[in-house]
Amino acid sequence: MVVQKFGGTSVADPDAIRRLLAIARTARTTHGRGPVVVVSAMSRVTDALLTVAADAGAGHLDRALGQIEQLRERHLTTLGALVPAEAAAPLVSIIEDQFDELAAVARALAVLREVSPRTLDVVAAMGELLSSRIVAAAAIQAGLPAEWVDARRAIVTNGDHTSAAPLMRETGAALRASVVPLLDAGRVPVLGGFVGATTAGHTTTLGRGGSDYSGALVGAGVDAAEIQIWTDVDGMLTADPRLIPHPRLVPQLSFAEAAELAYFGAKVLHPSTIHPAVERNIPVRILNSWKPDAAGTLITATAPPTATPLTAMAAKRDVTVVDITSDRMLMAYGFLRQVFEVFERFRTAVDVVTTSEVSVSVTVDDRRNLDAIVEALSDFAEVVVEPEMALLCAVGDRLRNEPAIAARVVRVLEEVPLRMISQAASRRNITVILRQGDLSHAMERLHEEFFT
Ligand code: ADP
Ligand code: ASP
Ligand code: MG
């Protein structure tokens, strides 16, 4: 049995949902059981919901209410195209109620002029809760024995609103109670990704792009044979197709390579997706919902060596470099601890680190607490902040045993000023930090050298 996660574009409109249903039906025939279907919000809906909350909180109530009516219309029209009026009636009234409730929340936010993370999660979760209900209804209409599962009863998280972490043991138990009995009864469980709830029952979300993570959590929880990520590209590509015109498909890669690529910016996979799969050794496959018969990318514990020296590249924009120089002449022991304690205190992850005799440079991509961090570091060090930098990461298992590849990466970039270069213990990636303005040229050079 497989778990199939469908992203926003794969549930964007009635035609996309019909393609999804055909894909789920094929999986059911092949595996004789399931599948479990996990869906994102319809494309752009999460952004719209977050804008509604922001607008309402800023006092732009009319704008927020106008947006809510557009969302209501889009969901009702999609349902109407898939399910005849009589069968759709109960869900129509649920959808109407949900949007009435959202409008009431917007009015309250406009009065309070403040949006708490907890309220933001209630609003953001609506996208997946609705899309999953619509997909379940459409599946039943199409003759699949589907049943909607409320993700808030399936994924249990801590209370870190807007980027909640799942509680593994509790989530396992919740999935055994909510999803496994349906599979045993021959049904097709359908649930929204991205969404969970705390043990106290407060709605949470797993962070942007988190539906992939939900798919993997469900896959691990029900012990799936495979976790499938259905999206709008052919699989993991050698580079971000928005930066490189014709990247190649990576047919197979290892869990470790996929985790590095996701962490360093390959948006096709949420960075946490691989962890539940690793734990249970469940293969992950990335597939194109427009081309259901294509092979996609298969991600497993070990992958055969790639023909190319590198497996793929990833990049992050809007990276900030922070240079921290010890007030004393040398970095006394304890200095690094002091530095990292500051980042810990302000809950800011550091991506890349390099050091010299007197200074340490780190990169962050979450700038929310940067001013406070700089102030705290300035108590014991000299601090220089450089915004508008980018991170470029070349990944491949072959880097581990073939040192010449890393040297070649740096040589190819010889005319690009590199601010930091790093290769960590896994030696599966070599990462460089450069000016944002140099990123696309650097990517093109590397891609040309290693993949064409
Ligand atoms: P979904 O809504 O299905 O979750 P996402 O937009 O989150 O889809 O992720 C798919 C997108 O990721 C692709 O359309 C592509 O633009 C982008 N992307 C970035 N890097 C890569 C990569 N290395 N391989 C494939 N896609 C990538
Ligand atoms: N809908 C959520 C988002 O846009 C989660 C997801 O699609 O993965 O971030
Ligand atoms: Mg995604």
mmCIF file of C-alpha atoms in Angstrom, residues 183-428:
data_model
loop_
_atom_site.group_PDB
_atom_site.id
_atom_site.type_symbol
_atom_site.label_atom_id
_atom_site.label_comp_id
_atom_site.label_asym_id
_atom_site.label_seq_id
_atom_site.Cartn_x
_atom_site.Cartn_y
_atom_site.Cartn_z
ATOM 1 C CA LEU A 183 -7.384 0.835 5.353
ATOM 2 C CA ASP A 184 -8.285 -2.422 7.087
ATOM 3 C CA ALA A 185 -11.897 -1.825 6.103
ATOM 4 C CA GLY A 186 -10.869 -1.452 2.448
ATOM 5 C CA ARG A 187 -11.274 2.310 2.293
ATOM 6 C CA VAL A 188 -9.235 5.128 0.785
ATOM 7 C CA PRO A 189 -8.447 7.602 3.592
ATOM 8 C CA VAL A 190 -8.112 11.198 2.382
ATOM 9 C CA LEU A 191 -6.597 13.860 4.609
ATOM 10 C CA GLY A 192 -5.126 17.322 4.406
ATOM 11 C CA GLY A 193 -1.381 17.761 4.714
ATOM 12 C CA PHE A 194 0.354 20.641 6.566
ATOM 13 C CA VAL A 195 -2.173 20.497 9.431
ATOM 14 C CA GLY A 196 -2.066 18.948 12.871
ATOM 15 C CA ALA A 197 -3.189 19.681 16.405
ATOM 16 C CA THR A 198 -1.636 19.778 19.841
ATOM 17 C CA THR A 199 -2.616 17.210 22.473
ATOM 18 C CA ALA A 200 -4.898 19.956 23.834
ATOM 19 C CA GLY A 201 -6.637 20.094 20.455
ATOM 20 C CA HIS A 202 -5.345 23.429 19.169
ATOM 21 C CA THR A 203 -4.885 23.501 15.394
ATOM 22 C CA THR A 204 -1.259 23.773 14.256
ATOM 23 C CA THR A 205 0.627 23.790 10.956
ATOM 24 C CA LEU A 206 3.970 22.219 10.090
ATOM 25 C CA GLY A 207 5.508 25.210 8.287
ATOM 26 C CA ARG A 208 5.300 26.246 4.632
ATOM 27 C CA GLY A 209 5.534 23.342 2.231
ATOM 28 C CA GLY A 210 4.730 21.009 5.124
ATOM 29 C CA SER A 211 2.299 18.748 3.279
ATOM 30 C CA ASP A 212 5.245 16.678 2.035
ATOM 31 C CA TYR A 213 6.186 16.137 5.663
ATOM 32 C CA SER A 214 2.617 15.077 6.473
ATOM 33 C CA GLY A 215 2.750 12.580 3.617
ATOM 34 C CA ALA A 216 5.954 11.090 5.005
ATOM 35 C CA LEU A 217 4.623 11.014 8.578
ATOM 36 C CA VAL A 218 1.536 9.179 7.410
ATOM 37 C CA GLY A 219 3.663 6.830 5.304
ATOM 38 C CA ALA A 220 5.801 5.953 8.311
ATOM 39 C CA GLY A 221 2.775 5.697 10.613
ATOM 40 C CA VAL A 222 0.897 3.227 8.425
ATOM 41 C CA ASP A 223 4.065 1.444 7.304
ATOM 42 C CA ALA A 224 3.536 2.175 3.620
ATOM 43 C CA ALA A 225 5.501 0.380 0.923
ATOM 44 C CA GLU A 226 6.240 3.744 -0.677
ATOM 45 C CA ILE A 227 5.688 7.456 -0.069
ATOM 46 C CA GLN A 228 4.797 9.220 -3.297
ATOM 47 C CA ILE A 229 5.119 12.985 -3.698
ATOM 48 C CA TRP A 230 3.012 14.003 -6.715
ATOM 49 C CA THR A 231 3.894 17.456 -8.017
ATOM 50 C CA ASP A 232 4.191 19.595 -11.155
ATOM 51 C CA VAL A 233 7.709 18.609 -12.285
ATOM 52 C CA ASP A 234 9.157 15.268 -13.403
ATOM 53 C CA GLY A 235 10.980 14.611 -10.136
ATOM 54 C CA MET A 236 14.120 15.909 -8.459
ATOM 55 C CA LEU A 237 15.900 17.911 -11.127
ATOM 56 C CA THR A 238 19.604 18.687 -11.350
ATOM 57 C CA ALA A 239 18.756 22.338 -10.539
ATOM 58 C CA ASP A 240 15.819 24.573 -9.727
ATOM 59 C CA PRO A 241 13.966 24.929 -13.064
ATOM 60 C CA ARG A 242 13.166 28.530 -12.175
ATOM 61 C CA LEU A 243 16.915 29.287 -12.222
ATOM 62 C CA ILE A 244 18.244 26.922 -14.892
ATOM 63 C CA PRO A 245 16.254 26.590 -18.136
ATOM 64 C CA HIS A 246 16.665 22.874 -18.860
ATOM 65 C CA PRO A 247 17.710 20.895 -15.808
ATOM 66 C CA ARG A 248 17.879 17.110 -16.109
ATOM 67 C CA LEU A 249 15.892 14.586 -14.177
ATOM 68 C CA VAL A 250 17.739 12.746 -11.375
ATOM 69 C CA PRO A 251 16.309 9.224 -11.685
ATOM 70 C CA GLN A 252 17.573 7.975 -8.349
ATOM 71 C CA LEU A 253 19.236 9.423 -5.260
ATOM 72 C CA SER A 254 19.984 8.490 -1.683
ATOM 73 C CA PHE A 255 18.056 9.648 1.378
ATOM 74 C CA ALA A 256 21.126 11.610 2.466
ATOM 75 C CA GLU A 257 21.465 13.394 -0.864
ATOM 76 C CA ALA A 258 17.748 14.224 -0.958
ATOM 77 C CA ALA A 259 17.856 15.552 2.605
ATOM 78 C CA GLU A 260 20.779 17.866 1.747
ATOM 79 C CA LEU A 261 19.099 19.140 -1.416
ATOM 80 C CA ALA A 262 15.811 19.783 0.386
ATOM 81 C CA TYR A 263 17.540 21.521 3.276
ATOM 82 C CA PHE A 264 19.539 23.756 0.963
ATOM 83 C CA GLY A 265 16.621 24.921 -1.142
ATOM 84 C CA ALA A 266 15.195 22.282 -3.518
ATOM 85 C CA LYS A 267 11.591 23.283 -2.924
ATOM 86 C CA VAL A 268 10.208 20.120 -4.476
ATOM 87 C CA LEU A 269 10.698 18.410 -1.077
ATOM 88 C CA HIS A 270 10.060 19.928 2.350
ATOM 89 C CA PRO A 271 13.334 19.543 4.317
ATOM 90 C CA SER A 272 11.817 17.234 6.946
ATOM 91 C CA THR A 273 10.195 14.834 4.475
ATOM 92 C CA ILE A 274 13.016 12.347 4.378
ATOM 93 C CA HIS A 275 13.362 11.750 8.133
ATOM 94 C CA PRO A 276 10.277 9.589 8.728
ATOM 95 C CA ALA A 277 11.137 7.638 5.583
ATOM 96 C CA VAL A 278 14.686 6.999 6.779
ATOM 97 C CA GLU A 279 13.464 5.751 10.123
ATOM 98 C CA ARG A 280 11.284 3.077 8.529
ATOM 99 C CA ASN A 281 13.401 2.693 5.404
ATOM 100 C CA ILE A 282 10.461 3.531 3.147
ATOM 101 C CA PRO A 283 11.301 4.568 -0.418
ATOM 102 C CA VAL A 284 10.135 8.051 -1.458
ATOM 103 C CA ARG A 285 9.208 8.704 -5.073
ATOM 104 C CA ILE A 286 8.697 12.146 -6.621
ATOM 105 C CA LEU A 287 6.264 12.027 -9.526
ATOM 106 C CA ASN A 288 4.600 14.382 -12.009
ATOM 107 C CA SER A 289 0.809 14.345 -11.753
ATOM 108 C CA TRP A 290 0.627 15.465 -15.390
ATOM 109 C CA LYS A 291 2.618 12.374 -16.476
ATOM 110 C CA PRO A 292 1.449 9.533 -14.245
ATOM 111 C CA ASP A 293 3.341 6.905 -16.241
ATOM 112 C CA ALA A 294 6.764 8.561 -16.035
ATOM 113 C CA ALA A 295 9.279 6.997 -13.650
ATOM 114 C CA GLY A 296 9.991 10.119 -11.577
ATOM 115 C CA THR A 297 12.756 10.140 -8.980
ATOM 116 C CA LEU A 298 13.243 7.259 -6.592
ATOM 117 C CA ILE A 299 14.854 8.053 -3.224
ATOM 118 C CA THR A 300 16.179 5.151 -1.175
ATOM 119 C CA ALA A 301 18.750 4.460 1.540
ATOM 120 C CA THR A 302 21.472 3.845 -1.009
ATOM 121 C CA ALA A 303 21.473 4.760 -4.658
ATOM 122 C CA PRO A 304 23.687 3.508 -7.483
ATOM 123 C CA PRO A 305 26.549 5.932 -8.269
ATOM 124 C CA THR A 306 25.441 8.648 -10.651
ATOM 125 C CA ALA A 307 26.982 8.929 -14.108
ATOM 126 C CA THR A 308 27.648 12.604 -13.426
ATOM 127 C CA PRO A 309 30.170 13.563 -10.706
ATOM 128 C CA LEU A 310 27.482 15.560 -8.869
ATOM 129 C CA THR A 311 23.906 14.465 -8.299
ATOM 130 C CA ALA A 312 22.171 17.858 -8.241
ATOM 131 C CA MET A 313 22.437 21.452 -7.023
ATOM 132 C CA ALA A 314 20.287 23.593 -4.809
ATOM 133 C CA ALA A 315 20.277 27.276 -3.942
ATOM 134 C CA LYS A 316 18.831 29.676 -1.424
ATOM 135 C CA ARG A 317 18.399 33.396 -1.981
ATOM 136 C CA ASP A 318 18.092 36.095 0.665
ATOM 137 C CA VAL A 319 20.771 34.634 2.836
ATOM 138 C CA THR A 320 22.490 36.887 5.367
ATOM 139 C CA VAL A 321 26.127 36.464 6.342
ATOM 140 C CA VAL A 322 27.065 37.447 9.892
ATOM 141 C CA ASP A 323 30.786 37.911 10.590
ATOM 142 C CA ILE A 324 31.622 37.734 14.273
ATOM 143 C CA THR A 325 35.117 38.713 15.347
ATOM 144 C CA SER A 326 36.382 38.112 18.848
ATOM 145 C CA ASP A 327 37.078 41.261 20.861
ATOM 146 C CA ARG A 328 40.251 39.619 22.081
ATOM 147 C CA MET A 329 43.066 38.912 19.658
ATOM 148 C CA LEU A 330 42.338 35.192 19.422
ATOM 149 C CA MET A 331 39.218 33.093 19.640
ATOM 150 C CA ALA A 332 39.461 31.955 23.218
ATOM 151 C CA TYR A 333 37.826 28.663 24.010
ATOM 152 C CA GLY A 334 34.242 29.293 24.977
ATOM 153 C CA PHE A 335 33.873 31.914 22.230
ATOM 154 C CA LEU A 336 31.991 29.628 19.836
ATOM 155 C CA ARG A 337 29.730 28.489 22.644
ATOM 156 C CA GLN A 338 28.881 32.121 23.421
ATOM 157 C CA VAL A 339 28.179 32.791 19.743
ATOM 158 C CA PHE A 340 25.913 29.799 19.224
ATOM 159 C CA GLU A 341 24.099 30.402 22.497
ATOM 160 C CA VAL A 342 22.933 33.725 21.097
ATOM 161 C CA PHE A 343 21.510 32.052 17.975
ATOM 162 C CA GLU A 344 19.887 29.427 20.164
ATOM 163 C CA ARG A 345 18.357 32.033 22.464
ATOM 164 C CA PHE A 346 16.715 33.715 19.472
ATOM 165 C CA ARG A 347 15.717 30.389 17.930
ATOM 166 C CA THR A 348 17.489 31.089 14.680
ATOM 167 C CA ALA A 349 19.050 28.265 12.690
ATOM 168 C CA VAL A 350 22.496 28.714 11.230
ATOM 169 C CA ASP A 351 23.085 27.052 7.849
ATOM 170 C CA VAL A 352 26.770 27.403 7.053
ATOM 171 C CA VAL A 353 29.689 28.132 9.375
ATOM 172 C CA THR A 354 33.339 28.940 8.660
ATOM 173 C CA THR A 355 36.035 30.060 11.086
ATOM 174 C CA SER A 356 39.453 31.682 11.109
ATOM 175 C CA GLU A 357 41.848 32.460 13.921
ATOM 176 C CA VAL A 358 39.858 35.427 15.203
ATOM 177 C CA SER A 359 36.465 35.247 13.588
ATOM 178 C CA VAL A 360 33.542 33.069 12.703
ATOM 179 C CA SER A 361 31.167 33.633 9.793
ATOM 180 C CA VAL A 362 27.698 32.130 9.741
ATOM 181 C CA THR A 363 24.722 32.337 7.418
ATOM 182 C CA VAL A 364 21.075 32.612 8.387
ATOM 183 C CA ASP A 365 18.000 32.767 6.186
ATOM 184 C CA ASP A 366 15.527 33.705 8.897
ATOM 185 C CA ARG A 367 16.050 37.415 9.547
ATOM 186 C CA ARG A 368 13.202 37.866 12.024
ATOM 187 C CA ASN A 369 15.437 38.159 15.085
ATOM 188 C CA LEU A 370 18.556 39.424 13.382
ATOM 189 C CA ASP A 371 18.653 42.842 15.047
ATOM 190 C CA ALA A 372 18.383 41.310 18.505
ATOM 191 C CA ILE A 373 21.027 38.728 17.628
ATOM 192 C CA VAL A 374 23.465 41.386 16.434
ATOM 193 C CA GLU A 375 22.895 43.385 19.602
ATOM 194 C CA ALA A 376 23.549 40.379 21.825
ATOM 195 C CA LEU A 377 26.669 39.365 19.880
ATOM 196 C CA SER A 378 27.999 42.909 20.080
ATOM 197 C CA ASP A 379 28.384 42.489 23.844
ATOM 198 C CA PHE A 380 31.464 40.373 23.280
ATOM 199 C CA ALA A 381 32.385 40.605 19.609
ATOM 200 C CA GLU A 382 32.571 42.868 16.609
ATOM 201 C CA VAL A 383 29.724 42.074 14.240
ATOM 202 C CA VAL A 384 29.306 42.787 10.543
ATOM 203 C CA VAL A 385 26.119 41.847 8.707
ATOM 204 C CA GLU A 386 25.982 41.316 4.957
ATOM 205 C CA PRO A 387 22.500 40.898 3.488
ATOM 206 C CA GLU A 388 21.530 39.886 -0.062
ATOM 207 C CA MET A 389 23.828 36.922 -0.259
ATOM 208 C CA ALA A 390 23.002 33.515 -1.713
ATOM 209 C CA LEU A 391 23.906 29.952 -0.925
ATOM 210 C CA LEU A 392 24.761 27.497 -3.661
ATOM 211 C CA CYS A 393 25.085 23.861 -2.764
ATOM 212 C CA ALA A 394 26.407 21.037 -4.942
ATOM 213 C CA VAL A 395 25.380 17.605 -3.726
ATOM 214 C CA GLY A 396 26.500 14.110 -4.550
ATOM 215 C CA ASP A 397 27.513 10.910 -2.812
ATOM 216 C CA ARG A 398 30.519 10.737 -5.140
ATOM 217 C CA LEU A 399 31.992 13.801 -3.393
ATOM 218 C CA ARG A 400 32.798 11.509 -0.482
ATOM 219 C CA ASN A 401 35.381 9.429 -2.293
ATOM 220 C CA GLU A 402 36.463 11.665 -5.134
ATOM 221 C CA PRO A 403 38.135 14.794 -3.711
ATOM 222 C CA ALA A 404 38.860 16.111 -7.191
ATOM 223 C CA ILE A 405 35.175 16.921 -7.647
ATOM 224 C CA ALA A 406 35.137 19.535 -4.877
ATOM 225 C CA ALA A 407 38.261 21.134 -6.323
ATOM 226 C CA ARG A 408 36.582 21.201 -9.732
ATOM 227 C CA VAL A 409 33.511 22.936 -8.282
ATOM 228 C CA VAL A 410 35.656 25.723 -6.875
ATOM 229 C CA ARG A 411 37.739 25.971 -10.049
ATOM 230 C CA VAL A 412 34.636 26.339 -12.225
ATOM 231 C CA LEU A 413 33.623 29.281 -10.046
ATOM 232 C CA GLU A 414 37.052 30.947 -10.225
ATOM 233 C CA GLU A 415 35.756 34.248 -11.605
ATOM 234 C CA VAL A 416 32.954 34.475 -9.032
ATOM 235 C CA PRO A 417 33.870 36.084 -5.688
ATOM 236 C CA LEU A 418 33.092 33.424 -3.074
ATOM 237 C CA ARG A 419 32.424 34.720 0.402
ATOM 238 C CA MET A 420 32.504 31.352 2.200
ATOM 239 C CA ILE A 421 33.241 27.768 1.157
ATOM 240 C CA SER A 422 32.221 24.831 3.252
ATOM 241 C CA GLN A 423 32.267 21.083 3.187
ATOM 242 C CA ALA A 424 30.941 19.348 6.279
ATOM 243 C CA ALA A 425 31.731 15.943 7.711
ATOM 244 C CA SER A 426 29.225 14.092 5.554
ATOM 245 C CA ARG A 427 31.266 15.334 2.566
ATOM 246 C CA ARG A 428 28.185 14.864 0.493
#
